[in-house]
Structure formats: structure tokens, C-alpha cells
């Protein structure tokens, strides 16, 4: 792989249809960015060290997994990453939600699939650098829904890459 290869790390703790959605997302991104190096970390939150070691350009995680990891000064460890971040919020009332009241890196982009939860987060945590609603999520647990949702997530990742001038 070339020196300018896009490196993406995705971290999730899902099983079933949601796991399949993440796998399909990887396939879609691989099709879109043929020489991209895409790594999936499963069953545990990706640590700052994991992401740093991989020299990721983009980190994608789900439901604030890993936000419990802190710094010695009480900050969020992900703030110390030297990469852009996409945090996909697929559920509401997330266990790590309280972490959003801490200072967040401007390299973080949050996308929420639930309009009501998105409004709540926006009002409750007005300092979130970039919070958007991801419209069109299919809540059914079917193969068609997984395909559709993977395409939606791929569009989100592509949007962030464009915003950050990391892809055409």
C-alpha cells in the first residue's frame, strides 16, 4: 500500500444484524476507496494506543464505545488522537453519554439516527463540535435493512472525509 493510503479503524461491540451492517460498511468503503486500509476492532473499545499504532486517518466508533477511557487529567482519551473521528449513535440513553459534557475535540463528528435523541443531545450538550441527525435508518433486523443502513453509514463517512478534505 502506498504512503498516502487512507487508513480507517472501525470499532464496535455488536453482534447479529448490526455486526453485519458494520461488515457491509467496510465493504462499501473498500469499494469506494479501493486502496484504503480498513481495520475492524470487535468486542472491545479501541484504545487510543490501538488507533495511534495503526496510524489511522479516520476512526469510526459506535454508541460512544471507548469514551470511558480517560486521561490523567480527567479528559477523554480520544481527544488526544491525531485523526478525524466519526461517532455513530445508533441508540439513545447511552451509558457513556455523560462524557459529552467534557471538552471534545473539534476532530469529532457525531451522527445520531434518532431525531429526538439528537435534539436532546444538542440541547443538553451544546458544546458538541459537530452533531447531526442521520436520517433514514431502518430499525428492522433484516438483511435488506443491514444493506440500507450500511449505505447510509458509508454516506456519513464519505461526508466527513469530504468535509475534512481527505477524499474527493
Short mmCIF file of C-alpha atoms in Angstrom, two decimals:
data_model
loop_
_atom_site.label_atom_id
_atom_site.label_comp_id
_atom_site.label_asym_id
_atom_site.label_seq_id
_atom_site.Cartn_x
_atom_site.Cartn_y
_atom_site.Cartn_z
CA UNK A 1 0.00 0.00 0.00
CA UNK A 2 1.11 3.47 -0.77
CA UNK A 3 2.29 6.09 1.68
CA UNK A 4 -0.90 8.12 1.11
CA UNK A 5 -3.24 5.19 1.70
CA UNK A 6 -6.34 6.13 3.67
CA UNK A 7 -6.33 4.24 6.98
CA UNK A 8 -9.64 3.72 8.76
CA UNK A 9 -10.26 1.95 12.05
CA UNK A 10 -13.82 0.99 12.98
CA UNK A 11 -14.62 -0.22 16.49
CA UNK A 12 -17.81 -1.92 17.62
CA UNK A 13 -19.14 -4.42 20.12
CA UNK A 14 -22.14 -5.58 18.08
CA UNK A 15 -23.45 -8.97 17.09
CA UNK A 16 -26.15 -10.10 14.68
CA UNK A 17 -27.56 -7.65 12.16
CA UNK A 18 -25.61 -4.67 13.49
CA UNK A 19 -22.33 -6.59 13.16
CA UNK A 20 -23.33 -7.45 9.58
CA UNK A 21 -24.05 -3.74 8.96
CA UNK A 22 -20.51 -2.83 10.06
CA UNK A 23 -19.05 -5.55 7.83
CA UNK A 24 -21.10 -4.22 4.89
CA UNK A 25 -19.94 -0.70 5.71
CA UNK A 26 -16.34 -1.91 5.44
CA UNK A 27 -17.12 -3.48 2.04
CA UNK A 28 -18.74 -0.27 0.79
CA UNK A 29 -15.80 1.85 1.92
CA UNK A 30 -13.40 -0.63 0.32
CA UNK A 31 -15.31 -0.30 -2.96
CA UNK A 32 -15.31 3.49 -2.71
CA UNK A 33 -11.68 3.84 -1.62
CA UNK A 34 -10.04 0.82 -3.26
CA UNK A 35 -6.61 1.08 -1.69
CA UNK A 36 -7.88 2.07 1.76
CA UNK A 37 -6.63 0.08 4.73
CA UNK A 38 -9.74 -0.61 6.83
CA UNK A 39 -9.46 -2.41 10.15
CA UNK A 40 -12.37 -3.52 12.33
CA UNK A 41 -11.81 -3.83 16.07
CA UNK A 42 -14.53 -6.03 17.59
CA UNK A 43 -15.76 -6.94 21.03
CA UNK A 44 -13.89 -4.20 22.89
CA UNK A 45 -13.44 -0.48 22.77
CA UNK A 46 -10.48 0.59 20.68
CA UNK A 47 -7.84 2.19 22.86
CA UNK A 48 -6.02 5.37 22.00
CA UNK A 49 -2.88 3.23 21.68
CA UNK A 50 -4.58 0.86 19.18
CA UNK A 51 -5.58 3.78 16.97
CA UNK A 52 -2.26 5.59 17.29
CA UNK A 53 -0.30 2.41 16.49
CA UNK A 54 -2.38 1.87 13.34
CA UNK A 55 -1.66 5.47 12.28
CA UNK A 56 -5.33 5.89 11.43
CA UNK A 57 -6.53 8.84 9.38
CA UNK A 58 -10.11 8.20 10.46
CA UNK A 59 -11.58 6.47 13.49
CA UNK A 60 -15.22 5.32 13.42
CA UNK A 61 -16.97 4.07 16.53
CA UNK A 62 -20.49 3.29 17.61
CA UNK A 63 -22.56 4.34 20.63
CA UNK A 64 -19.69 6.18 22.36
CA UNK A 65 -17.81 2.96 22.96
CA UNK A 66 -14.45 3.83 24.47
CA UNK A 67 -15.48 7.23 25.81
CA UNK A 68 -14.98 5.86 29.33
CA UNK A 69 -11.22 5.85 28.66
CA UNK A 70 -9.76 8.89 30.32
CA UNK A 71 -6.56 10.84 30.55
CA UNK A 72 -4.60 11.55 33.73
CA UNK A 73 -6.28 14.96 33.90
CA UNK A 74 -9.80 13.53 33.56
CA UNK A 75 -10.28 14.28 29.87
CA UNK A 76 -11.40 11.92 27.13
CA UNK A 77 -8.55 9.80 25.74
CA UNK A 78 -9.94 10.07 22.20
CA UNK A 79 -9.29 13.83 22.34
CA UNK A 80 -5.59 13.01 22.08
CA UNK A 81 -5.94 11.18 18.76
CA UNK A 82 -4.25 12.66 15.72
CA UNK A 83 -7.06 11.68 13.36
CA UNK A 84 -10.61 12.63 12.44
CA UNK A 85 -13.35 10.76 14.25
CA UNK A 86 -16.89 9.72 13.38
CA UNK A 87 -19.05 8.70 16.33
CA UNK A 88 -22.23 6.98 15.21
CA UNK A 89 -25.00 6.96 17.80
CA UNK A 90 -27.39 4.15 16.95
CA UNK A 91 -29.16 4.03 20.31
CA UNK A 92 -30.44 6.56 22.84
CA UNK A 93 -29.62 6.98 26.55
CA UNK A 94 -26.09 5.67 26.02
CA UNK A 95 -24.07 4.61 29.10
CA UNK A 96 -21.16 6.95 28.23
CA UNK A 97 -23.40 9.91 27.31
CA UNK A 98 -22.28 11.90 30.38
CA UNK A 99 -18.80 12.09 28.80
CA UNK A 100 -20.25 14.52 26.24
CA UNK A 101 -20.26 17.25 28.86
CA UNK A 102 -16.45 17.19 28.86
CA UNK A 103 -14.36 19.11 26.37
CA UNK A 104 -14.47 17.38 22.97
CA UNK A 105 -12.01 17.57 20.11
CA UNK A 106 -13.02 19.57 17.03
CA UNK A 107 -11.91 16.49 15.06
CA UNK A 108 -15.02 14.66 16.33
CA UNK A 109 -18.18 14.32 14.24
CA UNK A 110 -21.30 12.86 15.88
CA UNK A 111 -24.22 11.42 13.90
CA UNK A 112 -27.40 10.32 15.63
CA UNK A 113 -30.02 8.11 13.95
CA UNK A 114 -32.80 9.18 16.31
CA UNK A 115 -34.13 12.72 15.72
CA UNK A 116 -35.49 13.11 19.26
CA UNK A 117 -32.22 11.93 20.84
CA UNK A 118 -30.27 14.24 18.52
CA UNK A 119 -32.34 17.24 19.69
CA UNK A 120 -31.90 16.16 23.32
CA UNK A 121 -28.11 15.88 22.92
CA UNK A 122 -27.96 19.23 21.15
CA UNK A 123 -29.82 20.95 23.99
CA UNK A 124 -28.13 19.07 26.83
CA UNK A 125 -24.57 19.26 25.42
CA UNK A 126 -24.38 22.40 23.27
CA UNK A 127 -20.58 22.19 23.11
CA UNK A 128 -20.58 19.05 20.93
CA UNK A 129 -18.43 20.22 17.99
CA UNK A 130 -20.49 18.67 15.18
CA UNK A 131 -23.76 16.86 15.84
CA UNK A 132 -26.08 15.87 13.02
CA UNK A 133 -29.08 13.65 12.56
CA UNK A 134 -28.60 10.72 10.19
CA UNK A 135 -31.97 10.37 8.54
CA UNK A 136 -33.27 7.16 7.00
CA UNK A 137 -32.11 4.44 9.41
CA UNK A 138 -34.14 1.23 9.10
CA UNK A 139 -34.80 -0.29 12.50
CA UNK A 140 -35.78 -3.75 11.29
CA UNK A 141 -33.35 -6.63 11.79
CA UNK A 142 -33.29 -7.86 8.19
CA UNK A 143 -30.61 -8.33 5.55
CA UNK A 144 -32.23 -5.56 3.47
CA UNK A 145 -32.10 -3.20 6.43
CA UNK A 146 -28.42 -4.06 7.03
CA UNK A 147 -27.65 -3.26 3.37
CA UNK A 148 -29.59 0.01 3.51
CA UNK A 149 -28.05 1.06 6.84
CA UNK A 150 -24.53 0.23 5.67
CA UNK A 151 -25.08 2.52 2.68
CA UNK A 152 -26.33 5.28 4.98
CA UNK A 153 -23.28 4.91 7.24
CA UNK A 154 -20.99 4.89 4.21
CA UNK A 155 -22.53 8.20 3.11
CA UNK A 156 -21.83 9.64 6.55
CA UNK A 157 -18.19 8.55 6.47
CA UNK A 158 -17.83 9.94 2.94
CA UNK A 159 -19.35 13.26 4.09
CA UNK A 160 -16.82 13.57 6.91
CA UNK A 161 -13.95 12.67 4.59
CA UNK A 162 -15.11 15.41 2.18
CA UNK A 163 -15.54 17.97 4.97
CA UNK A 164 -12.01 17.21 6.13
CA UNK A 165 -10.63 17.26 2.58
CA UNK A 166 -9.47 13.68 2.94
CA UNK A 167 -11.29 12.32 -0.13
CA UNK A 168 -12.85 13.52 -3.36
#
